[in-house]
Coordinates of C-alpha atoms and ligand atoms in Angstrom, one line a residue:
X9 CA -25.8 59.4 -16.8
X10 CA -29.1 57.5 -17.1
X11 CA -31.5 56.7 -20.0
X12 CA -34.7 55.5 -19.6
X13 CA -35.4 53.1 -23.3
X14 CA -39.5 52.4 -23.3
X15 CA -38.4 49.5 -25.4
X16 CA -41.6 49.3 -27.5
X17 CA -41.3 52.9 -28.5
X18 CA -37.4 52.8 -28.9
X19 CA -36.6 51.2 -31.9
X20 CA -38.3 48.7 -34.7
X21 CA -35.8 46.2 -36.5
X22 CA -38.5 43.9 -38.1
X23 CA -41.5 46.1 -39.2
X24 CA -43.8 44.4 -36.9
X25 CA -44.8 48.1 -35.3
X26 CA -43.4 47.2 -32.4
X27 CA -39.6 48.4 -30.8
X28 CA -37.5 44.9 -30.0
X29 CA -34.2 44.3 -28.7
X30 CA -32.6 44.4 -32.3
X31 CA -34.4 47.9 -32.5
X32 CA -32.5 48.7 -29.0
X33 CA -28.8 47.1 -29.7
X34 CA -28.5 48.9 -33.3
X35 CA -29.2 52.7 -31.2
X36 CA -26.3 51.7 -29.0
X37 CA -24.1 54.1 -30.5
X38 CA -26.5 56.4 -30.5
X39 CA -26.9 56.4 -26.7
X40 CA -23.2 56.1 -26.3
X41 CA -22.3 58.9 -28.3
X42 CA -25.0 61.1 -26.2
X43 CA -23.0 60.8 -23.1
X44 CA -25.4 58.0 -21.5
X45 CA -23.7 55.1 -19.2
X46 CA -26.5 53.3 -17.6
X47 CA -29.8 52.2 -19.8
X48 CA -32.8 51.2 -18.0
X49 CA -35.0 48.6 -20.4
X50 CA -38.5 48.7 -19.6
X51 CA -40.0 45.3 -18.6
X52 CA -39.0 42.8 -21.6
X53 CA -41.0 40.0 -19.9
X54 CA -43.8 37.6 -21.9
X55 CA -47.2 39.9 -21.1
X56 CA -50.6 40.0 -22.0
X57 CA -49.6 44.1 -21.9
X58 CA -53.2 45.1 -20.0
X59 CA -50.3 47.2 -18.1
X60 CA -47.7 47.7 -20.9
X61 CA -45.6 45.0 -19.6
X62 CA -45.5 45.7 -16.2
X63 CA -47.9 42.6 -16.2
X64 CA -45.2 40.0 -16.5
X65 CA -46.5 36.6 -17.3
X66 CA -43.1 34.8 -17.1
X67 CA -40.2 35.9 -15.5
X68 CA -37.5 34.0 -16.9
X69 CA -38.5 34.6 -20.5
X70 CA -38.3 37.1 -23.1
X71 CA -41.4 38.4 -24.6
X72 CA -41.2 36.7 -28.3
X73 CA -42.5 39.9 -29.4
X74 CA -39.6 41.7 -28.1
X75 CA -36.9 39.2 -29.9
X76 CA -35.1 36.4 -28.6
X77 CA -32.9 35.5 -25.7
X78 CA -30.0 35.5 -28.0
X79 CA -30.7 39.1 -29.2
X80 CA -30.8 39.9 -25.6
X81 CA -27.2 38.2 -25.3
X82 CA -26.2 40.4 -27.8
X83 CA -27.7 43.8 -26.7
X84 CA -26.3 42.8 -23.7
X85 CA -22.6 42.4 -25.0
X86 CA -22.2 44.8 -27.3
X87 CA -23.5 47.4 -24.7
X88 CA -20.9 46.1 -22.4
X89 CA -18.1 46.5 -25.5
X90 CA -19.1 50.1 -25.0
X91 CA -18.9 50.3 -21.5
X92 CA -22.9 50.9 -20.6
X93 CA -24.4 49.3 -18.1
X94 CA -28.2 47.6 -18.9
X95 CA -30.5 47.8 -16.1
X96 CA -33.7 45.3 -16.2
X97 CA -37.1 46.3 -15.0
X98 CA -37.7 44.4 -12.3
X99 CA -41.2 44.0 -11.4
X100 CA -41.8 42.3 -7.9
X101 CA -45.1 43.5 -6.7
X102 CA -47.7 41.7 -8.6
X103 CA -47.7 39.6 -11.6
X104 CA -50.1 39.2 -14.5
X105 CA -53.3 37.5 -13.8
X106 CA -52.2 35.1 -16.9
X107 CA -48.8 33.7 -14.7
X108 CA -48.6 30.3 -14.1
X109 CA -48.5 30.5 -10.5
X110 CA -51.7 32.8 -10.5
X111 CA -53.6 30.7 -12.5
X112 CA -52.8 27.8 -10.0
X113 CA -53.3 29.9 -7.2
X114 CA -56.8 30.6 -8.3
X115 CA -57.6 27.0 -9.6
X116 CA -56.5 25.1 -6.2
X117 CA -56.9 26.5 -2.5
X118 CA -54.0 23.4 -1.5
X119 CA -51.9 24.6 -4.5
X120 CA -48.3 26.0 -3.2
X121 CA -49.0 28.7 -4.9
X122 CA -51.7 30.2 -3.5
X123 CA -50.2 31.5 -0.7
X124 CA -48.2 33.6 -3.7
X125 CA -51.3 35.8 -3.5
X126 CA -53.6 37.7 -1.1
X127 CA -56.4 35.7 -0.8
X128 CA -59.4 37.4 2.2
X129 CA -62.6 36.0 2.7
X130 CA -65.5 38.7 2.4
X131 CA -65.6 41.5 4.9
X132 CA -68.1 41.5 7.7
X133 CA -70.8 43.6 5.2
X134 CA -69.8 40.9 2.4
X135 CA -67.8 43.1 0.4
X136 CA -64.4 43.7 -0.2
X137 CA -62.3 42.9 3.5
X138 CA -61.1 46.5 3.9
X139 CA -61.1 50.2 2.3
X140 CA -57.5 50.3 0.1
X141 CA -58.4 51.1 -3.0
X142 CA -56.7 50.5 -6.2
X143 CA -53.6 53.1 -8.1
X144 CA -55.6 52.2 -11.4
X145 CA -59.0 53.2 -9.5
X146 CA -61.8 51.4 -7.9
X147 CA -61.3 48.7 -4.6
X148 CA -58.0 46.7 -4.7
X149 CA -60.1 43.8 -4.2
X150 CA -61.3 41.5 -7.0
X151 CA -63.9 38.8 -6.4
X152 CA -62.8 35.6 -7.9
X153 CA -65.2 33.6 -8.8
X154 CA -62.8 30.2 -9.2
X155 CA -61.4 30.9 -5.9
X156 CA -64.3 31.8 -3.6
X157 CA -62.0 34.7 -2.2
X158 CA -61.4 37.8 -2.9
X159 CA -57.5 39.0 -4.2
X160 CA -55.7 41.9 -3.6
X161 CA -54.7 44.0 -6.4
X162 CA -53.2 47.7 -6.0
X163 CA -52.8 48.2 -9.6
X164 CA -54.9 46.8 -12.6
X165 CA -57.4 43.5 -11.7
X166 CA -55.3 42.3 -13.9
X167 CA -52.5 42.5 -11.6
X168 CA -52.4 40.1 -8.6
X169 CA -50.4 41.3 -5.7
X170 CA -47.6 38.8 -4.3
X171 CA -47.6 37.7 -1.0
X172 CA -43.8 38.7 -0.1
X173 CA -44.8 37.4 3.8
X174 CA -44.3 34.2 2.0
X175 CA -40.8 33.0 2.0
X176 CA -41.2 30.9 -1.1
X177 CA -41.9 34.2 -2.8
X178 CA -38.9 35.6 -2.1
X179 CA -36.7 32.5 -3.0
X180 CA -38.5 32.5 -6.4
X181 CA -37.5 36.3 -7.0
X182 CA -33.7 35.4 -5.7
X183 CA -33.6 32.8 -8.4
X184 CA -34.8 34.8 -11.1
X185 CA -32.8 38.0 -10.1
X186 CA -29.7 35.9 -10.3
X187 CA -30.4 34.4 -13.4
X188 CA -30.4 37.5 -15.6
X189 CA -27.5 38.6 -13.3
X190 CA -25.6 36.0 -14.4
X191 CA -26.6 36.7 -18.5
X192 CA -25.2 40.2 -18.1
X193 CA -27.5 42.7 -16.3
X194 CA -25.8 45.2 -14.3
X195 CA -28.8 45.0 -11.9
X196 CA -32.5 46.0 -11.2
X197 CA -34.8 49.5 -11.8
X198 CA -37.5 47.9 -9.0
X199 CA -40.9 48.3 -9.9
X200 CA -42.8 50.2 -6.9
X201 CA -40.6 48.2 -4.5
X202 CA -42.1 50.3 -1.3
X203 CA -45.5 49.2 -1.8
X204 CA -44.4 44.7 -1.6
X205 CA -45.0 44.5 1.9
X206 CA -48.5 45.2 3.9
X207 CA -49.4 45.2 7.0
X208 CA -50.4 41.9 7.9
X209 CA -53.5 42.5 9.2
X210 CA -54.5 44.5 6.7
X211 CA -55.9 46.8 8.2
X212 CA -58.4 50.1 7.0
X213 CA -56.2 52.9 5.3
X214 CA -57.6 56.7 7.4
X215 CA -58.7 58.5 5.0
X216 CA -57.2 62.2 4.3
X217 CA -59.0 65.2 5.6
X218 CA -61.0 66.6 2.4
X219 CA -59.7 69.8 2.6
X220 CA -56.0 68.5 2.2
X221 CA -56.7 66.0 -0.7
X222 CA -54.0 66.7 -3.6
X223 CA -54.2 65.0 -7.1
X224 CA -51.2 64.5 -8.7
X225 CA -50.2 65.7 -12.4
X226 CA -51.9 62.7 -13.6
X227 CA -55.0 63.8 -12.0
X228 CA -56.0 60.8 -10.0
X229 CA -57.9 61.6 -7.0
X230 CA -59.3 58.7 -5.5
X231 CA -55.3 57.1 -4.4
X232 CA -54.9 60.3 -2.6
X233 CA -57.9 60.7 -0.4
X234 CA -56.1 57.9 1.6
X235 CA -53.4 57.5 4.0
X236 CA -51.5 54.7 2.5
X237 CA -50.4 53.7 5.9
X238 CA -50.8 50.6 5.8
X239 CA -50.2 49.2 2.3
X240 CA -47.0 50.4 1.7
X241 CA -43.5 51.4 2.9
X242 CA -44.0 48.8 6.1
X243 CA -41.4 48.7 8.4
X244 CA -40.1 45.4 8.2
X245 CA -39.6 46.3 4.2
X246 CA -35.6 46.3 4.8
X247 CA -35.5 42.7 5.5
X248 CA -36.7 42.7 1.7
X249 CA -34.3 45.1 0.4
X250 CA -31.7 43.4 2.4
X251 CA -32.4 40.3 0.7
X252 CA -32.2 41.4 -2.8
X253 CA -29.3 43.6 -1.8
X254 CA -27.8 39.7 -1.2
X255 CA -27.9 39.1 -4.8
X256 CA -26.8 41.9 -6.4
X257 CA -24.3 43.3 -4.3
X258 CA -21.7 40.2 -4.1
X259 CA -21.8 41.1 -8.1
X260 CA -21.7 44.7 -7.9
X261 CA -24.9 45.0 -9.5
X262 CA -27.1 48.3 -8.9
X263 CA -30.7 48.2 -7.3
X264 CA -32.6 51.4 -8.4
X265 CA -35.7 51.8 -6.8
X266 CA -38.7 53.1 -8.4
X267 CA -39.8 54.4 -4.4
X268 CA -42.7 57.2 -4.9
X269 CA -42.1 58.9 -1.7
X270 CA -41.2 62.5 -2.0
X271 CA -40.7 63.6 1.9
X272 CA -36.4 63.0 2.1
X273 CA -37.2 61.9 5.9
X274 CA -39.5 59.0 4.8
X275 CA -37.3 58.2 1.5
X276 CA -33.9 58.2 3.6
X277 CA -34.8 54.6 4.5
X278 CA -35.5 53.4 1.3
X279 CA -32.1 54.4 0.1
X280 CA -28.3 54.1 0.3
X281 CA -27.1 51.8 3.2
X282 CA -30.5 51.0 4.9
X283 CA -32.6 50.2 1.5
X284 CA -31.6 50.0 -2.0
X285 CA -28.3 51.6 -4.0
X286 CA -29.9 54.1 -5.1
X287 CA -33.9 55.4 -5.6
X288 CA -35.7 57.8 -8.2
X289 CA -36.6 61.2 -6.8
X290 CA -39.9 62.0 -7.9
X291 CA -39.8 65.7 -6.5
X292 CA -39.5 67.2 -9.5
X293 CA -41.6 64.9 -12.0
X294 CA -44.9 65.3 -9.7
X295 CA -45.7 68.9 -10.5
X296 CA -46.0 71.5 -13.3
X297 CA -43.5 74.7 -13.0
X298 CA -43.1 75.4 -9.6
X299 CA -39.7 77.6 -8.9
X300 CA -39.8 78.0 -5.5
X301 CA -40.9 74.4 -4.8
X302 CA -37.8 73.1 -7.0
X303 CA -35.1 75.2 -5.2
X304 CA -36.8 74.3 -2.0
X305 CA -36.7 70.7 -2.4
X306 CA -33.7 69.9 -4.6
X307 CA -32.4 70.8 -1.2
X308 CA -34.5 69.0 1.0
X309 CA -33.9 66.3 -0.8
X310 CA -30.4 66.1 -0.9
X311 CA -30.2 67.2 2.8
X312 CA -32.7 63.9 3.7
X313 CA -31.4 61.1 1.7
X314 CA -28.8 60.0 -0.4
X315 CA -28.4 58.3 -3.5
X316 CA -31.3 60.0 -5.5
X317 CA -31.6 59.5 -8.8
X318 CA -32.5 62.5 -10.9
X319 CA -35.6 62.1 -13.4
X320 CA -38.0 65.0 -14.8
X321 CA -39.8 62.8 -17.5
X322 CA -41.0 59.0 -17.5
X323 CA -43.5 56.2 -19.5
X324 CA -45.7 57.4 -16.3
X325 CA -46.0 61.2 -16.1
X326 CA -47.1 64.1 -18.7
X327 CA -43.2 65.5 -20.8
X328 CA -41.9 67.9 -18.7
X329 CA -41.6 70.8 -21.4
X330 CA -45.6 69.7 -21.6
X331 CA -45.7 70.2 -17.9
X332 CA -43.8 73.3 -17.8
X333 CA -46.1 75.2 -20.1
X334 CA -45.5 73.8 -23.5
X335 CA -44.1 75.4 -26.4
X336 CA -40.7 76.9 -26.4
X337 CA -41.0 78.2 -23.0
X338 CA -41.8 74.1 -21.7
X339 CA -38.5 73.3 -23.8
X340 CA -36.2 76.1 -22.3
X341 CA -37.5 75.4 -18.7
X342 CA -36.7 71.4 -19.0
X343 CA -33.3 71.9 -20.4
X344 CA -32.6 74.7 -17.9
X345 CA -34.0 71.8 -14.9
X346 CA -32.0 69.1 -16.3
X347 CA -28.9 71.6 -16.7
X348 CA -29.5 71.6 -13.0
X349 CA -29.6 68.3 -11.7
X350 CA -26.6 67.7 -14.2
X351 CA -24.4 68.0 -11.4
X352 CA -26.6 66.7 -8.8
X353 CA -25.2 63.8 -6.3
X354 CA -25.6 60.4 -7.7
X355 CA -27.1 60.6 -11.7
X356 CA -29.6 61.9 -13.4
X357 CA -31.8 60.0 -15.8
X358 CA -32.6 61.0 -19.3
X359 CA -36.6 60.0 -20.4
X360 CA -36.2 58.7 -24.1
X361 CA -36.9 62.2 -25.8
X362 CA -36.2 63.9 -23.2
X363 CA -33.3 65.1 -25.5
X364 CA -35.6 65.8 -27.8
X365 CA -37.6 68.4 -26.0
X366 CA -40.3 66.2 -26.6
X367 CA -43.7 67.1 -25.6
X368 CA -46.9 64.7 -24.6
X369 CA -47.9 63.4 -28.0
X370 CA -51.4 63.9 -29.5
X371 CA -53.3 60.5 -28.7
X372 CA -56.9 60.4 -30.4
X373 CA -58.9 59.5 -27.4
X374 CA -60.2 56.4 -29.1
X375 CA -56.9 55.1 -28.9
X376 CA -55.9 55.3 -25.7
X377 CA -54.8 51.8 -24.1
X378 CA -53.9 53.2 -20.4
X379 CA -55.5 51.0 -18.2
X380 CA -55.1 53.9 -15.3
X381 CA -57.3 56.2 -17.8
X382 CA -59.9 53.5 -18.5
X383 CA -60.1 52.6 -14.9
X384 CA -61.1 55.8 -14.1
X385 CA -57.9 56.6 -12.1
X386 CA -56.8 59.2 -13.9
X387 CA -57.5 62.0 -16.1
X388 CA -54.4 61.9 -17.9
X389 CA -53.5 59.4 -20.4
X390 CA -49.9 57.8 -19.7
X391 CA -49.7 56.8 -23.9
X392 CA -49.2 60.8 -24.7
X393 CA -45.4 59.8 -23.1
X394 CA -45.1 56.8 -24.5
X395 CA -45.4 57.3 -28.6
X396 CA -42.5 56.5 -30.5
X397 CA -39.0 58.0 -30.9
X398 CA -39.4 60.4 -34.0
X399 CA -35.4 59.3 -35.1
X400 CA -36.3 60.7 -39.1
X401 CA -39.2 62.9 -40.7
X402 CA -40.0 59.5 -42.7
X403 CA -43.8 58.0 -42.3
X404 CA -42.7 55.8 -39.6
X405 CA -40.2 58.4 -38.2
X406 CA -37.6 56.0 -38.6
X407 CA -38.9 53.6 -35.9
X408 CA -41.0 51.4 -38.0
X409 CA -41.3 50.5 -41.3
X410 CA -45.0 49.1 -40.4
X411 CA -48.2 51.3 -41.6
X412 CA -50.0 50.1 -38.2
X413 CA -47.2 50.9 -35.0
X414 CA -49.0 49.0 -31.5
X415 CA -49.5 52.7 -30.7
X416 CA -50.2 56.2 -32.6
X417 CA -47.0 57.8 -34.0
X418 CA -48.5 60.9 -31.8
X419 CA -48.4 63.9 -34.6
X420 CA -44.7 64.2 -34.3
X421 CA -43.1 67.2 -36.9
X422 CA -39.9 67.4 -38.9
X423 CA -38.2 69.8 -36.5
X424 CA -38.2 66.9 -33.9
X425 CA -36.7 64.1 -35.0
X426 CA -33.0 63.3 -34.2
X427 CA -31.9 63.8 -37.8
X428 CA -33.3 66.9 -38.3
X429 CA -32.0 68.2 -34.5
X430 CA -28.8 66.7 -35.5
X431 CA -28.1 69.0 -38.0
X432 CA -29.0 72.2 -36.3
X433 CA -26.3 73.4 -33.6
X434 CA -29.1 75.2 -31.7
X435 CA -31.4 72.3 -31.3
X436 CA -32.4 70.9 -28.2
X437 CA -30.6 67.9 -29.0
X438 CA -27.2 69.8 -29.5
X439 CA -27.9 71.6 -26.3
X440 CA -28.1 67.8 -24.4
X441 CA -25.4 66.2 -26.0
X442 CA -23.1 69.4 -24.7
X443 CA -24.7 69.1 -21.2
X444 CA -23.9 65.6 -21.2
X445 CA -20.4 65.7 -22.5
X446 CA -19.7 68.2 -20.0
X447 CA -20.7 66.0 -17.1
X448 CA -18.5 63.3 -18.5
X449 CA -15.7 65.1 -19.6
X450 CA -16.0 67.1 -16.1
X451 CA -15.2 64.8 -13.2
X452 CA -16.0 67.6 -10.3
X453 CA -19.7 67.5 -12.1
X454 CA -19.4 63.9 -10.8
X455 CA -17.4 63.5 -7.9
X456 CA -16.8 66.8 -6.3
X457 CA -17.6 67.9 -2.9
X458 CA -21.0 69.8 -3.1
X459 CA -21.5 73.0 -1.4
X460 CA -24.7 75.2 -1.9
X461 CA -24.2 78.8 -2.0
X462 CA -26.1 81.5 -1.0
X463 CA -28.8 82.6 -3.4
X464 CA -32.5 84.7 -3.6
X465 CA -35.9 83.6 -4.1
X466 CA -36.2 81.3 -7.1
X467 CA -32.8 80.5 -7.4
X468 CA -30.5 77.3 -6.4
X469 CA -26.4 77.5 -6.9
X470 CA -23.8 74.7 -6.4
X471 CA -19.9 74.2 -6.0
X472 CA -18.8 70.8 -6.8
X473 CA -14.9 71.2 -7.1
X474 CA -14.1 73.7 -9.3
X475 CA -17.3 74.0 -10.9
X476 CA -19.8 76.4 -10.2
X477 CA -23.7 75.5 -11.5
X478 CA -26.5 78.3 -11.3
X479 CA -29.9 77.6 -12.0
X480 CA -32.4 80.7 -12.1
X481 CA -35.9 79.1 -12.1
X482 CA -37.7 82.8 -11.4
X483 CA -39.3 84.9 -13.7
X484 CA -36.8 87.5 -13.5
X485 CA -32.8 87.9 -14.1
X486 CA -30.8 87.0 -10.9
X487 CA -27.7 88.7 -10.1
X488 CA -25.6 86.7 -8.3
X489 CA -21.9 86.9 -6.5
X490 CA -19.6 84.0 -8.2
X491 CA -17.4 82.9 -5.9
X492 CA -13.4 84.0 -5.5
X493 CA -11.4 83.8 -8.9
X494 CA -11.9 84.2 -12.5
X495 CA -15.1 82.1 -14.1
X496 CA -15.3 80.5 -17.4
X497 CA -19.0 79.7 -18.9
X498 CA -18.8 76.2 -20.1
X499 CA -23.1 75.6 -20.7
X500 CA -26.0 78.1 -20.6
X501 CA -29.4 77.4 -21.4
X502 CA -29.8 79.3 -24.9
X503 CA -26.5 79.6 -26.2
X504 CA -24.3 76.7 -28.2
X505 CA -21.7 79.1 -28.8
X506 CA -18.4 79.1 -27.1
X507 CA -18.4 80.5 -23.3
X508 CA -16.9 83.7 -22.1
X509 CA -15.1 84.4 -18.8
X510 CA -16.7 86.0 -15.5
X511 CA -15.5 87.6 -12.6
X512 CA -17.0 89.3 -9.4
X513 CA -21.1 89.1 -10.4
X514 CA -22.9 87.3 -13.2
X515 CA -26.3 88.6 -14.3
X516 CA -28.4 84.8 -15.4
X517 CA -31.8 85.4 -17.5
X518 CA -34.9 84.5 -15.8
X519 CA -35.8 80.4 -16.7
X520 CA -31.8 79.6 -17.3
X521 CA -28.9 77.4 -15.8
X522 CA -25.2 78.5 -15.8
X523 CA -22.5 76.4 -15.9
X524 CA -19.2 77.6 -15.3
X525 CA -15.7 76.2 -14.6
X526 CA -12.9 77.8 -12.0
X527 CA -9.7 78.7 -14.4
Ligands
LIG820 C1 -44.8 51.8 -12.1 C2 -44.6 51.6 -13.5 O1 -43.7 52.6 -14.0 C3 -46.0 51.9 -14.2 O2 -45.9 52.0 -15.6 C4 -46.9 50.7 -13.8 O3 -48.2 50.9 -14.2 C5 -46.9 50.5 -12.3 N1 -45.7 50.7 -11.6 C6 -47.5 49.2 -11.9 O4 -46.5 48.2 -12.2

């Protein structure tokens, strides 16, 4: 089981306002105790934090204002004491325009780094050299004025993009990957890893026909009125993936690939033996409540690739209760999706909160710091998911002692903090922690073969071993026919009360997973 700690919303240990590695190590137990096994840190690096982080300024550092390299030492061992594995965010695509090797890049067309970067002469017209247009809004070209060229940047300007047709880039990034390898990583979460290598002529992206123009749930539009043919998912990519697969697998160190391609034909590449260990499927974070799509695809999915990686919340998209309606219902819906991909092929991955059934915070809209909402890239901005953990119902919530966090506490009540949930058997929180001790306690959750079984519109149902999982995402009850033998509930959606036995049919309430165990 997965976690996903946004490290400077996690946990304060000095009162700066800011979540650190102390802040992380002391919530350990915590995580432990929820059933989690692999942590995924959000970027750590030295950053000027126009991107949050993913703007890394110095790979082989720690960012001072996330603690030392000894408290990462000892994060890193007493995780390993209680047998969690630490993934680092590995961001390989573009660096901060305050690196080192950027600023030399810039500074000196003889440098060795320059070729680091994308450096084009004006196009023809004498502007940008072709059409691709930036995630964050606007070209992905900047004019630098130092360099007499323009760069490429497919996120922030902030953001250079490497050149990962140069060599030396490559090297660099085996040396640093095997570094924090060797101080006790258990391997990588890759940053956008699909998007490193473009064509090399660079050619014009075609543009989508109007008429079939989607905007995803963060609202940008401008990203998806092109083809992104040719500045992403190349095909000579897997010599890349090969490469870092070099370092981490003589280790047995995990590669988890932050790929955002949702058609399983296109993803199977990127994954399993052919690309990385395993990838995120972004299926299910992408859109609001969408039943049929779910069942549909959660198939799909599974059918197209391998080694998918469950997720329904992140630093990057609207909560999922917020995206499933909100309120009570938003909360019942995400518990009843995660009770679903509980038993799912490979592991799902908790969002911090996520346990929580935390919704988007409120962010006053003079606050926001979202470089994709300033840009003009979105409509949506990515801080409502990224306010702090609300662990007490103190003034800092228990995450900092500081009156001024780095980012709004976001409104958060009583009712959903841990200690309050803690204390409540029907909390959300309860409700997670029995879903997640069932998938540990419950081997055939993990390992069992997985056979669907029939079921109506709306509905998606699972053998894995002698476990039987039944999620009804329609509006209505489902009846369905449980399998041969005599069936004992072990999770449902609303009830933390003991389970009772079924035989024959079981009737499951509209919006609700079943969980239930062959005596
Ligand atoms: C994906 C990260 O999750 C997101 O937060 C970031 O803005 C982009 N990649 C660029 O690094």
């Amino acid at each position: 089981m997965g976690y996903q700690v946004y490290v400077p919303s996690f946990q304060d240990s000095n009162g700066d306002g800011w979540g650190d590695l102390p802040g992380v190590t002391s919530r350990l137990g915590y995580l432990a105790d929820l059933g989690v096994t692999i942590i995924w840190l959000s970027p750590i690096h030295p950053s000027p934090f126009v991107d949050h982080g993913y703007d890394v300024s110095d790979y082989r550092a720690v960012n001072p204002r996330f603690g030392t390299l000894h408290d990462l030492e000892t994060l890193l061992g007493e995780a390993d004491d209680r047998g969690l594995r630490v993934l680092m965010d590995l961001v390989p695509n573009h660096t901060s325009a305050e690196h080192e090797w950027f600023g030399q890049a810039r500074h000196d067309r003889h440098s060795p780094y320059r070729d680091f970067y994308i450096w084009r002469d004006p196009g023809p017209g004498g502007g940008p050299p072709n059409n691709w247009v930036s995630r964050f809004g606007g070209s992905a070209w900047a004019w630098d004025e130092e360099a007499g060229q323009y760069y490429l940047h497919l996120f922030a300007r902030s953001q250079p993009d490497l050149n990962w047709r140069n060599p030396a880039v490559a090297e660099e990034f085996d040396s640093i990957m095997s570094a924090w390898l060797d101080l006790g990583f258990s391997g990588f979460r890759v940053d956008v890893p699909h998007v490193v290598l473009k064509h090399p002529d660079l050619p014009d992206n075609p543009l989508v026909p109007e008429d079939q123009v989607v905007t995803d749930v963060r609202g940008s539009r401008e990203w998806w009125r092109f083809q992104h043919r040719y500045d992403m998912d190349q095909p000579d990519l897997l010599d890349i993936y090969a490469r870092w697969r070099a370092v981490t697998a003589p280790r047995g160190a995990m590669l988890l690939g932050e790929v955002n391609i949702t058609d399983p034909g296109r993803l199977r590449r990127h994954s399993a033996d052919l690309g990385l260990d395993t990838v995120f499927w972004f299926g299910l974070i992408e859109h609001r409540w969408e039943p049929d799509r779910f069942t549909e695809w959660t198939r799909k999915a599974l059918d197209g690739a391998s080694g998918l990686v469950w997720v329904l919340s992140s630093h990057d998209r609207p909560r999922a209760p917020s995206r499933y309606g909100g309120g009570a219902t938003g909360r019942r819906r995400a518990l009843t999706m995660a009770a679903l991909t509980v038993g799912l092929p490979c592991f799902p991955l908790l969002y911090q909160g996520d346990e929580l059934g935390l919704e988007d915070a409120m962010v006053p809209a003079d606050q926001v710091q979202d470089p994709l909402l300033r840009s003009g890239g979105a409509t949506y901005a990515r801080d409502a998911a990224r306010t702090p953990m609300p662990w007490s119902a103190t003034p800092g919530l228990g995450f900092t002692d500081s009156p001024e966090p780095w980012i709004t506490l976001g409104g958060r009540t009583p009712g959903q903090t841990v200690s309050a949930q803690r204390r409540d058997p029907a909390s959300t929180l309860n409700a997670y922690r029995r879903l997640l001790r069932l998938r540990a306690d419950d081997s055939d959750l993990r390992h069992g073969k997985l056979r669907w079984l029939p079921a109506g519109q709306g509905v998606i149902s699972y053998v894995r071993g002698s476990t039987l999982v039944v999620a009804n995402l329609s509006p209505d009850p489902a009846t369905i026919t449980l399998p041969e033998g005599r069936w004992q509930l072990t999770f449902r959606t609303d009830d933390p009360g003991p389970g009772h036995q079924a035989m024959g049919t079981a009737e499951i309430p509209a919006e609700h997973t079943w969980i239930l165990r062959r005596d």
